Amino acid sequence: MNNIACIVFSPTGGNLKMIKSIKTFLDDYNVEIYNITKPQIRETFIEIPKKIDYVIIAFPIYADTLPDIVTEYLNKLLISNLPVSLIAGYGNIHIGKALFNAKTIIEAKGNVVCSACAIVLAHSYNGSKLQIAVNEPSNEKLKALNQFILKSINKVKHVSQLVICNTEIPEGHIRLLAKAPQKLFPQIFIKKPKVIHERCNHCNVCINMCPTAAIDNELNIDNGKCIRCLACVKYCRKKARLFKTRTQILTNTLMKEGKDLKKNAFFI
Ligand SMILES: Cc1cc2nc3c(=O)[nH]c(=O)nc-3n(C[C@H](O)[C@H](O)[C@H](O)COP(=O)(O)O)c2cc1C
Ligand code: SF4
Ligand code: SF4
């Protein structure tokens, strides 16, 4: 076992940070990163290459489950008969059914989920008002994650039958509010990020970082395409993209629910 594929969706970079740490740590292995945050990679990388022995899939938790984009992508990905580890990076609020739902999709294609974990990351909506898990993932937590992945690799390395490596994941539950269509609540609570034209230098970084190609060349956002991931706000070096919540309800709720740092969850 030598060739590892890491598939990652990471609009605000937390999941990508974890995957890069794993790649550096596994320097004896051939680790390829497929960053499906980019719409063009989601369109072109649709089959796991034959040489791959083990797959890691990392994604954020949105509304207690996988982002719809990741669900759609995994449903069309050609992947079979491989051991898979799942990493769900979440904003210290609620894990819900994210890992369970991802496992269901992956298993339906004839693969075995040999391990899974939910890791606390800085919340995408952090800013002046909200400060949730701002220092996560810490170096210590990244080290623990790297060891967990090594343990997962060792688990599958010498088995004759892949199925022996299957790991159980608790089903979890989806909170009432998160049962609505995934885009609905972010769109209700958060306005689409605006441009402050006096600050903008037309570098187009926001256009390039948007995972849904929602920003046109005039920097306008297509509301229907915008998933309120806030990548455009985070990566604008001129602080020219601003987001505003429509009410205090979202900020207050997140502040309350994300106050105490939760423990990372590991299943192997
Ligand atoms: C639309 C949206 C919904 C989210 N829903 C949840 C959630 O249900 N539970 C949670 O703990 N964090 C939630 N978060 C926070 C993200 O899971 C978290 O910030 C994650 O680190 C983002 O990953 P990334 O940095 O790799 O993009 C949500 C973020 C967004 C943008
Ligand atoms: S990233 Fe910021 S500065 Fe660059 S085009 Fe977008 S809004 Fe303007
Ligand atoms: S326009 Fe919307 S979808 Fe695109 S990066 Fe900004 S918040 Fe995310």
mmCIF file of C-alpha atoms and ligand atoms in Angstrom:
data_model
loop_
_atom_site.group_PDB
_atom_site.id
_atom_site.type_symbol
_atom_site.label_atom_id
_atom_site.label_comp_id
_atom_site.label_asym_id
_atom_site.label_seq_id
_atom_site.Cartn_x
_atom_site.Cartn_y
_atom_site.Cartn_z
ATOM 1 C CA MET A 1 0.000 0.000 0.000
ATOM 2 C CA ASN A 2 1.677 3.145 -1.194
ATOM 3 C CA ASN A 3 -0.660 5.365 -3.198
ATOM 4 C CA ILE A 4 -3.101 7.546 -1.306
ATOM 5 C CA ALA A 5 -5.726 9.921 -2.734
ATOM 6 C CA CYS A 6 -6.994 12.773 -0.548
ATOM 7 C CA ILE A 7 -10.206 14.363 -1.777
ATOM 8 C CA VAL A 8 -10.970 17.629 -0.015
ATOM 9 C CA PHE A 9 -13.698 20.271 -0.132
ATOM 10 C CA SER A 10 -12.668 23.328 1.870
ATOM 11 C CA PRO A 11 -14.041 26.800 1.025
ATOM 12 C CA THR A 12 -12.413 28.501 4.034
ATOM 13 C CA GLY A 13 -9.310 26.310 4.227
ATOM 14 C CA GLY A 14 -9.675 24.395 7.512
ATOM 15 C CA ASN A 15 -10.077 20.973 5.921
ATOM 16 C CA LEU A 16 -7.324 21.701 3.418
ATOM 17 C CA LYS A 17 -4.977 22.558 6.279
ATOM 18 C CA MET A 18 -5.618 19.115 7.815
ATOM 19 C CA ILE A 19 -5.050 17.335 4.505
ATOM 20 C CA LYS A 20 -1.792 19.227 3.876
ATOM 21 C CA SER A 21 -0.581 18.262 7.352
ATOM 22 C CA ILE A 22 -1.381 14.596 6.615
ATOM 23 C CA LYS A 23 0.474 14.743 3.276
ATOM 24 C CA THR A 24 3.585 16.205 4.964
ATOM 25 C CA PHE A 25 3.408 13.615 7.745
ATOM 26 C CA LEU A 26 3.029 10.655 5.356
ATOM 27 C CA ASP A 27 6.234 11.431 3.488
ATOM 28 C CA ASP A 28 6.970 7.710 2.915
ATOM 29 C CA TYR A 29 3.783 7.438 0.859
ATOM 30 C CA ASN A 30 2.733 8.845 -2.469
ATOM 31 C CA VAL A 31 -0.079 11.207 -1.446
ATOM 32 C CA GLU A 32 -2.080 13.093 -4.104
ATOM 33 C CA ILE A 33 -4.448 15.897 -3.097
ATOM 34 C CA TYR A 34 -7.584 16.458 -5.209
ATOM 35 C CA ASN A 35 -9.068 19.776 -4.142
ATOM 36 C CA ILE A 36 -12.705 19.560 -5.194
ATOM 37 C CA THR A 37 -13.414 23.049 -3.810
ATOM 38 C CA LYS A 38 -12.636 24.188 -7.362
ATOM 39 C CA PRO A 39 -15.665 23.638 -9.635
ATOM 40 C CA GLN A 40 -13.416 22.550 -12.533
ATOM 41 C CA ILE A 41 -11.805 19.778 -10.405
ATOM 42 C CA ARG A 42 -15.278 18.512 -9.413
ATOM 43 C CA GLU A 43 -16.075 18.283 -13.113
ATOM 44 C CA THR A 44 -12.865 16.597 -14.255
ATOM 45 C CA PHE A 45 -11.707 14.398 -11.363
ATOM 46 C CA ILE A 46 -14.559 11.917 -11.389
ATOM 47 C CA GLU A 47 -12.745 8.574 -11.192
ATOM 48 C CA ILE A 48 -10.238 7.334 -8.616
ATOM 49 C CA PRO A 49 -7.088 6.295 -10.540
ATOM 50 C CA LYS A 50 -6.446 2.524 -10.670
ATOM 51 C CA LYS A 51 -3.148 2.780 -8.774
ATOM 52 C CA ILE A 52 -4.784 4.200 -5.604
ATOM 53 C CA ASP A 53 -4.803 1.880 -2.545
ATOM 54 C CA TYR A 54 -6.454 4.089 0.067
ATOM 55 C CA VAL A 55 -8.664 7.197 0.000
ATOM 56 C CA ILE A 56 -9.162 10.012 2.509
ATOM 57 C CA ILE A 57 -12.177 12.292 2.064
ATOM 58 C CA ALA A 58 -12.330 15.563 4.026
ATOM 59 C CA PHE A 59 -15.255 17.998 4.064
ATOM 60 C CA PRO A 60 -16.885 20.602 6.306
ATOM 61 C CA ILE A 61 -20.140 19.993 8.110
ATOM 62 C CA TYR A 62 -22.937 22.201 6.790
ATOM 63 C CA ALA A 63 -26.341 22.131 8.495
ATOM 64 C CA ASP A 64 -25.531 18.910 10.369
ATOM 65 C CA THR A 65 -24.525 16.957 7.275
ATOM 66 C CA LEU A 66 -22.240 17.063 4.224
ATOM 67 C CA PRO A 67 -22.385 20.147 2.002
ATOM 68 C CA ASP A 68 -24.869 19.415 -0.828
ATOM 69 C CA ILE A 69 -21.998 19.956 -3.282
ATOM 70 C CA VAL A 70 -20.011 17.128 -1.656
ATOM 71 C CA THR A 71 -23.029 14.801 -1.606
ATOM 72 C CA GLU A 72 -23.602 15.422 -5.329
ATOM 73 C CA TYR A 73 -19.908 14.935 -6.066
ATOM 74 C CA LEU A 74 -19.577 11.683 -4.093
ATOM 75 C CA ASN A 75 -22.717 10.335 -5.719
ATOM 76 C CA LYS A 76 -21.149 10.682 -9.141
ATOM 77 C CA LEU A 77 -17.541 9.743 -8.189
ATOM 78 C CA LEU A 78 -16.336 6.401 -9.563
ATOM 79 C CA ILE A 79 -14.793 4.671 -6.563
ATOM 80 C CA SER A 80 -15.087 1.013 -5.605
ATOM 81 C CA ASN A 81 -13.508 -1.696 -3.505
ATOM 82 C CA LEU A 82 -11.245 0.685 -1.594
ATOM 83 C CA PRO A 83 -10.642 1.447 2.083
ATOM 84 C CA VAL A 84 -11.780 5.002 2.865
ATOM 85 C CA SER A 85 -11.226 7.284 5.873
ATOM 86 C CA LEU A 86 -13.614 10.193 6.415
ATOM 87 C CA ILE A 87 -12.649 13.504 8.025
ATOM 88 C CA ALA A 88 -15.388 16.003 8.827
ATOM 89 C CA GLY A 89 -14.113 19.431 9.920
ATOM 90 C CA TYR A 90 -16.801 21.325 11.790
ATOM 91 C CA GLY A 91 -17.293 24.704 13.418
ATOM 92 C CA ASN A 92 -17.677 23.476 17.029
ATOM 93 C CA ILE A 93 -21.478 23.524 16.782
ATOM 94 C CA HIS A 94 -22.952 20.128 15.837
ATOM 95 C CA ILE A 95 -21.752 17.017 13.982
ATOM 96 C CA GLY A 96 -25.236 15.731 13.202
ATOM 97 C CA LYS A 97 -25.337 12.979 10.559
ATOM 98 C CA ALA A 98 -22.392 14.168 8.477
ATOM 99 C CA LEU A 99 -20.124 11.148 8.974
ATOM 100 C CA PHE A 100 -22.981 8.660 8.912
ATOM 101 C CA ASN A 101 -24.368 10.065 5.650
ATOM 102 C CA ALA A 102 -20.936 10.152 4.005
ATOM 103 C CA LYS A 103 -20.305 6.542 5.043
ATOM 104 C CA THR A 104 -23.649 5.481 3.551
ATOM 105 C CA ILE A 105 -22.773 7.015 0.157
ATOM 106 C CA ILE A 106 -19.264 5.536 0.110
ATOM 107 C CA GLU A 107 -20.387 2.057 1.181
ATOM 108 C CA ALA A 108 -23.174 1.957 -1.400
ATOM 109 C CA LYS A 109 -20.416 2.027 -4.030
ATOM 110 C CA GLY A 110 -18.761 -1.106 -2.637
ATOM 111 C CA ASN A 111 -16.060 0.507 -0.496
ATOM 112 C CA VAL A 112 -15.267 0.044 3.187
ATOM 113 C CA VAL A 113 -15.085 2.988 5.586
ATOM 114 C CA CYS A 114 -12.221 1.889 7.817
ATOM 115 C CA SER A 115 -12.134 5.000 10.035
ATOM 116 C CA ALA A 116 -13.773 8.382 10.493
ATOM 117 C CA CYS A 117 -13.373 11.464 12.619
ATOM 118 C CA ALA A 118 -14.972 14.829 13.328
ATOM 119 C CA ILE A 119 -12.468 17.595 14.033
ATOM 120 C CA VAL A 120 -13.211 21.049 15.442
ATOM 121 C CA LEU A 121 -12.076 23.883 13.151
ATOM 122 C CA ALA A 122 -12.390 27.647 13.310
ATOM 123 C CA HIS A 123 -15.954 28.532 12.269
ATOM 124 C CA SER A 124 -16.355 29.954 8.759
ATOM 125 C CA TYR A 125 -18.441 32.809 10.171
ATOM 126 C CA ASN A 126 -15.767 34.053 12.580
ATOM 127 C CA GLY A 127 -15.185 37.776 12.392
ATOM 128 C CA SER A 128 -15.357 40.758 14.691
ATOM 129 C CA LYS A 129 -18.608 39.590 16.309
ATOM 130 C CA LEU A 130 -18.080 35.848 16.297
ATOM 131 C CA GLN A 131 -15.003 34.045 17.617
ATOM 132 C CA ILE A 132 -15.580 30.301 17.651
ATOM 133 C CA ALA A 133 -12.643 27.857 17.982
ATOM 134 C CA VAL A 134 -10.420 30.513 16.410
ATOM 135 C CA ASN A 135 -7.166 28.618 17.030
ATOM 136 C CA GLU A 136 -8.354 25.274 15.702
ATOM 137 C CA PRO A 137 -6.924 23.011 14.501
ATOM 138 C CA SER A 138 -3.989 23.530 16.872
ATOM 139 C CA ASN A 139 -0.654 21.858 16.099
ATOM 140 C CA GLU A 140 -1.354 19.304 18.821
ATOM 141 C CA LYS A 141 -4.696 18.383 17.271
ATOM 142 C CA LEU A 142 -3.073 18.079 13.836
ATOM 143 C CA LYS A 143 -0.498 15.687 15.310
ATOM 144 C CA ALA A 144 -3.284 13.572 16.834
ATOM 145 C CA LEU A 145 -5.057 13.507 13.461
ATOM 146 C CA ASN A 146 -1.866 12.410 11.678
ATOM 147 C CA GLN A 147 -1.416 9.542 14.167
ATOM 148 C CA PHE A 148 -5.048 8.546 13.663
ATOM 149 C CA ILE A 149 -4.564 8.347 9.894
ATOM 150 C CA LEU A 150 -1.398 6.275 10.366
ATOM 151 C CA LYS A 151 -3.365 3.917 12.605
ATOM 152 C CA SER A 152 -6.061 3.694 9.912
ATOM 153 C CA ILE A 153 -3.457 2.812 7.264
ATOM 154 C CA ASN A 154 -1.950 0.135 9.508
ATOM 155 C CA LYS A 155 -5.422 -1.252 10.091
ATOM 156 C CA VAL A 156 -5.993 -1.913 6.384
ATOM 157 C CA LYS A 157 -2.426 -2.728 5.386
ATOM 158 C CA HIS A 158 -2.289 -6.434 6.062
ATOM 159 C CA VAL A 159 -5.871 -7.641 5.822
ATOM 160 C CA SER A 160 -6.885 -10.279 3.300
ATOM 161 C CA GLN A 161 -10.505 -9.089 3.161
ATOM 162 C CA LEU A 162 -11.306 -5.397 3.188
ATOM 163 C CA VAL A 163 -14.678 -5.876 4.863
ATOM 164 C CA ILE A 164 -12.947 -6.782 8.159
ATOM 165 C CA CYS A 165 -11.832 -3.132 8.394
ATOM 166 C CA ASN A 166 -15.349 -1.682 8.525
ATOM 167 C CA THR A 167 -15.858 0.802 11.346
ATOM 168 C CA GLU A 168 -19.148 1.645 13.049
ATOM 169 C CA ILE A 169 -20.251 5.291 13.150
ATOM 170 C CA PRO A 170 -23.132 6.485 15.350
ATOM 171 C CA GLU A 171 -26.013 7.761 13.203
ATOM 172 C CA GLY A 172 -26.371 11.140 14.946
ATOM 173 C CA HIS A 173 -29.353 13.423 14.432
ATOM 174 C CA ILE A 174 -30.229 16.517 12.444
ATOM 175 C CA ARG A 175 -31.558 19.464 14.449
ATOM 176 C CA LEU A 176 -35.004 20.714 13.501
ATOM 177 C CA LEU A 177 -33.774 23.930 11.849
ATOM 178 C CA ALA A 178 -31.154 22.075 9.796
ATOM 179 C CA LYS A 179 -33.849 19.890 8.227
ATOM 180 C CA ALA A 180 -34.759 22.689 5.805
ATOM 181 C CA PRO A 181 -33.034 22.759 2.374
ATOM 182 C CA GLN A 182 -29.368 23.379 3.120
ATOM 183 C CA LYS A 183 -29.077 26.773 1.399
ATOM 184 C CA LEU A 184 -32.218 28.197 2.972
ATOM 185 C CA PHE A 185 -30.979 29.226 6.416
ATOM 186 C CA PRO A 186 -27.658 30.784 5.438
ATOM 187 C CA GLN A 187 -29.522 32.756 2.761
ATOM 188 C CA ILE A 188 -32.207 33.856 5.197
ATOM 189 C CA PHE A 189 -29.779 34.859 7.944
ATOM 190 C CA ILE A 190 -26.817 36.191 5.967
ATOM 191 C CA LYS A 191 -26.811 38.751 3.189
ATOM 192 C CA LYS A 192 -24.669 37.932 0.174
ATOM 193 C CA PRO A 193 -21.194 39.439 0.715
ATOM 194 C CA LYS A 194 -21.011 42.971 -0.687
ATOM 195 C CA VAL A 195 -18.049 44.700 -2.336
ATOM 196 C CA ILE A 196 -16.766 47.983 -0.928
ATOM 197 C CA HIS A 197 -15.610 49.436 -4.223
ATOM 198 C CA GLU A 198 -13.246 52.027 -2.712
ATOM 199 C CA ARG A 199 -11.168 49.195 -1.211
ATOM 200 C CA CYS A 200 -11.317 46.720 -4.095
ATOM 201 C CA ASN A 201 -8.279 46.479 -6.403
ATOM 202 C CA HIS A 202 -9.958 44.054 -8.826
ATOM 203 C CA CYS A 203 -7.514 41.253 -8.079
ATOM 204 C CA ASN A 204 -10.269 38.662 -8.793
ATOM 205 C CA VAL A 205 -9.200 36.481 -5.849
ATOM 206 C CA CYS A 206 -12.806 36.262 -4.660
ATOM 207 C CA ILE A 207 -13.899 35.065 -8.106
ATOM 208 C CA ASN A 208 -11.203 32.377 -8.117
ATOM 209 C CA MET A 209 -11.858 31.205 -4.550
ATOM 210 C CA CYS A 210 -15.642 30.898 -4.885
ATOM 211 C CA PRO A 211 -16.516 27.171 -4.873
ATOM 212 C CA THR A 212 -19.746 27.652 -6.813
ATOM 213 C CA ALA A 213 -18.632 30.128 -9.493
ATOM 214 C CA ALA A 214 -21.233 32.530 -8.111
ATOM 215 C CA ILE A 215 -19.254 35.754 -8.741
ATOM 216 C CA ASP A 216 -19.234 37.294 -12.213
ATOM 217 C CA ASN A 217 -16.525 39.472 -13.778
ATOM 218 C CA GLU A 218 -18.222 42.619 -12.453
ATOM 219 C CA LEU A 219 -17.898 41.057 -8.946
ATOM 220 C CA ASN A 220 -21.664 40.610 -8.583
ATOM 221 C CA ILE A 221 -22.890 37.521 -6.730
ATOM 222 C CA ASP A 222 -25.605 35.259 -8.118
ATOM 223 C CA ASN A 223 -27.768 34.749 -5.027
ATOM 224 C CA GLY A 224 -29.074 31.393 -6.283
ATOM 225 C CA LYS A 225 -25.554 29.988 -6.574
ATOM 226 C CA CYS A 226 -24.138 31.477 -3.350
ATOM 227 C CA ILE A 227 -23.950 28.960 -0.487
ATOM 228 C CA ARG A 228 -22.758 31.621 2.056
ATOM 229 C CA CYS A 229 -19.476 29.787 2.650
ATOM 230 C CA LEU A 230 -17.722 33.184 3.031
ATOM 231 C CA ALA A 231 -14.567 32.113 1.172
ATOM 232 C CA CYS A 232 -14.747 35.388 -0.777
ATOM 233 C CA VAL A 233 -14.698 37.362 2.494
ATOM 234 C CA LYS A 234 -11.873 35.359 4.027
ATOM 235 C CA TYR A 235 -9.509 35.506 1.055
ATOM 236 C CA CYS A 236 -9.996 39.148 0.075
ATOM 237 C CA ARG A 237 -6.722 40.787 1.086
ATOM 238 C CA LYS A 238 -8.183 44.293 0.844
ATOM 239 C CA LYS A 239 -11.045 43.586 3.261
ATOM 240 C CA ALA A 240 -13.280 44.713 0.438
ATOM 241 C CA ARG A 241 -15.819 41.892 0.795
ATOM 242 C CA LEU A 242 -18.105 42.235 3.775
ATOM 243 C CA PHE A 243 -20.836 40.011 5.068
ATOM 244 C CA LYS A 244 -23.706 41.004 7.287
ATOM 245 C CA THR A 245 -26.235 38.933 9.152
ATOM 246 C CA ARG A 246 -29.851 40.034 8.715
ATOM 247 C CA THR A 247 -30.632 39.506 12.420
ATOM 248 C CA GLN A 248 -28.694 38.943 15.614
ATOM 249 C CA ILE A 249 -30.383 35.548 16.040
ATOM 250 C CA LEU A 250 -27.734 33.615 14.096
ATOM 251 C CA THR A 251 -24.771 35.252 15.828
ATOM 252 C CA ASN A 252 -26.344 34.824 19.268
ATOM 253 C CA THR A 253 -27.197 31.169 18.674
ATOM 254 C CA LEU A 254 -23.754 30.307 17.301
ATOM 255 C CA MET A 255 -22.056 32.182 20.133
ATOM 256 C CA LYS A 256 -24.029 30.195 22.691
ATOM 257 C CA GLU A 257 -23.652 26.788 21.019
ATOM 258 C CA GLY A 258 -19.982 27.207 20.133
ATOM 259 C CA LYS A 259 -18.808 28.695 23.418
ATOM 260 C CA ASP A 260 -17.102 25.634 24.921
ATOM 261 C CA LEU A 261 -14.546 23.826 22.802
ATOM 262 C CA LYS A 262 -15.860 20.362 21.920
ATOM 263 C CA LYS A 263 -13.740 17.211 21.829
ATOM 264 C CA ASN A 264 -12.684 15.729 18.512
ATOM 265 C CA ALA A 265 -14.386 12.392 17.803
ATOM 266 C CA PHE A 266 -12.463 9.409 16.401
ATOM 267 C CA PHE A 267 -13.985 6.142 15.122
ATOM 268 C CA ILE A 268 -11.747 3.237 14.106
HETATM 269 C C1 LIG B 1 -23.374 27.089 5.368
HETATM 270 C C2 LIG B 1 -22.615 26.618 6.569
HETATM 271 C C3 LIG B 1 -23.221 25.726 7.471
HETATM 272 C C4 LIG B 1 -22.509 25.273 8.585
HETATM 273 N N1 LIG B 1 -23.113 24.363 9.420
HETATM 274 C C5 LIG B 1 -22.405 23.901 10.488
HETATM 275 C C6 LIG B 1 -22.986 22.918 11.363
HETATM 276 O O1 LIG B 1 -24.098 22.438 11.173
HETATM 277 N N2 LIG B 1 -22.272 22.518 12.440
HETATM 278 C C7 LIG B 1 -21.020 23.024 12.710
HETATM 279 O O2 LIG B 1 -20.432 22.646 13.725
HETATM 280 N N3 LIG B 1 -20.408 23.907 11.862
HETATM 281 C C8 LIG B 1 -21.080 24.347 10.766
HETATM 282 N N4 LIG B 1 -20.476 25.227 9.901
HETATM 283 C C9 LIG B 1 -19.058 25.603 10.112
HETATM 284 C C10 LIG B 1 -18.123 24.778 9.234
HETATM 285 O O3 LIG B 1 -18.370 23.411 9.345
HETATM 286 C C11 LIG B 1 -16.665 25.020 9.660
HETATM 287 O O4 LIG B 1 -16.418 26.400 9.695
HETATM 288 C C12 LIG B 1 -15.639 24.341 8.786
HETATM 289 O O5 LIG B 1 -14.399 24.551 9.416
HETATM 290 C C13 LIG B 1 -15.501 24.882 7.402
HETATM 291 O O6 LIG B 1 -14.555 24.094 6.715
HETATM 292 P P1 LIG B 1 -13.498 24.713 5.681
HETATM 293 O O7 LIG B 1 -12.686 25.758 6.448
HETATM 294 O O8 LIG B 1 -12.658 23.557 5.283
HETATM 295 O O9 LIG B 1 -14.268 25.313 4.563
HETATM 296 C C14 LIG B 1 -21.169 25.707 8.798
HETATM 297 C C15 LIG B 1 -20.570 26.595 7.889
HETATM 298 C C16 LIG B 1 -21.287 27.057 6.794
HETATM 299 C C17 LIG B 1 -20.592 27.981 5.831
HETATM 300 S S1 SF4 B 2 -10.852 39.706 -3.600
HETATM 301 FE FE1 SF4 B 2 -11.386 41.695 -2.718
HETATM 302 S S2 SF4 B 2 -10.044 43.140 -3.733
HETATM 303 FE FE2 SF4 B 2 -9.988 41.275 -4.955
HETATM 304 S S3 SF4 B 2 -11.611 41.545 -6.503
HETATM 305 FE FE3 SF4 B 2 -12.548 40.513 -4.770
HETATM 306 S S4 SF4 B 2 -13.427 42.157 -3.531
HETATM 307 FE FE4 SF4 B 2 -11.944 43.096 -4.909
HETATM 308 S S1 SF4 B 3 -20.034 34.278 -3.375
HETATM 309 FE FE1 SF4 B 3 -21.095 32.968 -1.900
HETATM 310 S S2 SF4 B 3 -20.500 30.893 -2.512
HETATM 311 FE FE2 SF4 B 3 -19.037 32.284 -3.479
HETATM 312 S S3 SF4 B 3 -17.330 32.445 -2.043
HETATM 313 FE FE3 SF4 B 3 -18.722 34.127 -1.540
HETATM 314 S S4 SF4 B 3 -20.079 33.305 0.045
HETATM 315 FE FE4 SF4 B 3 -19.058 31.539 -0.935
#
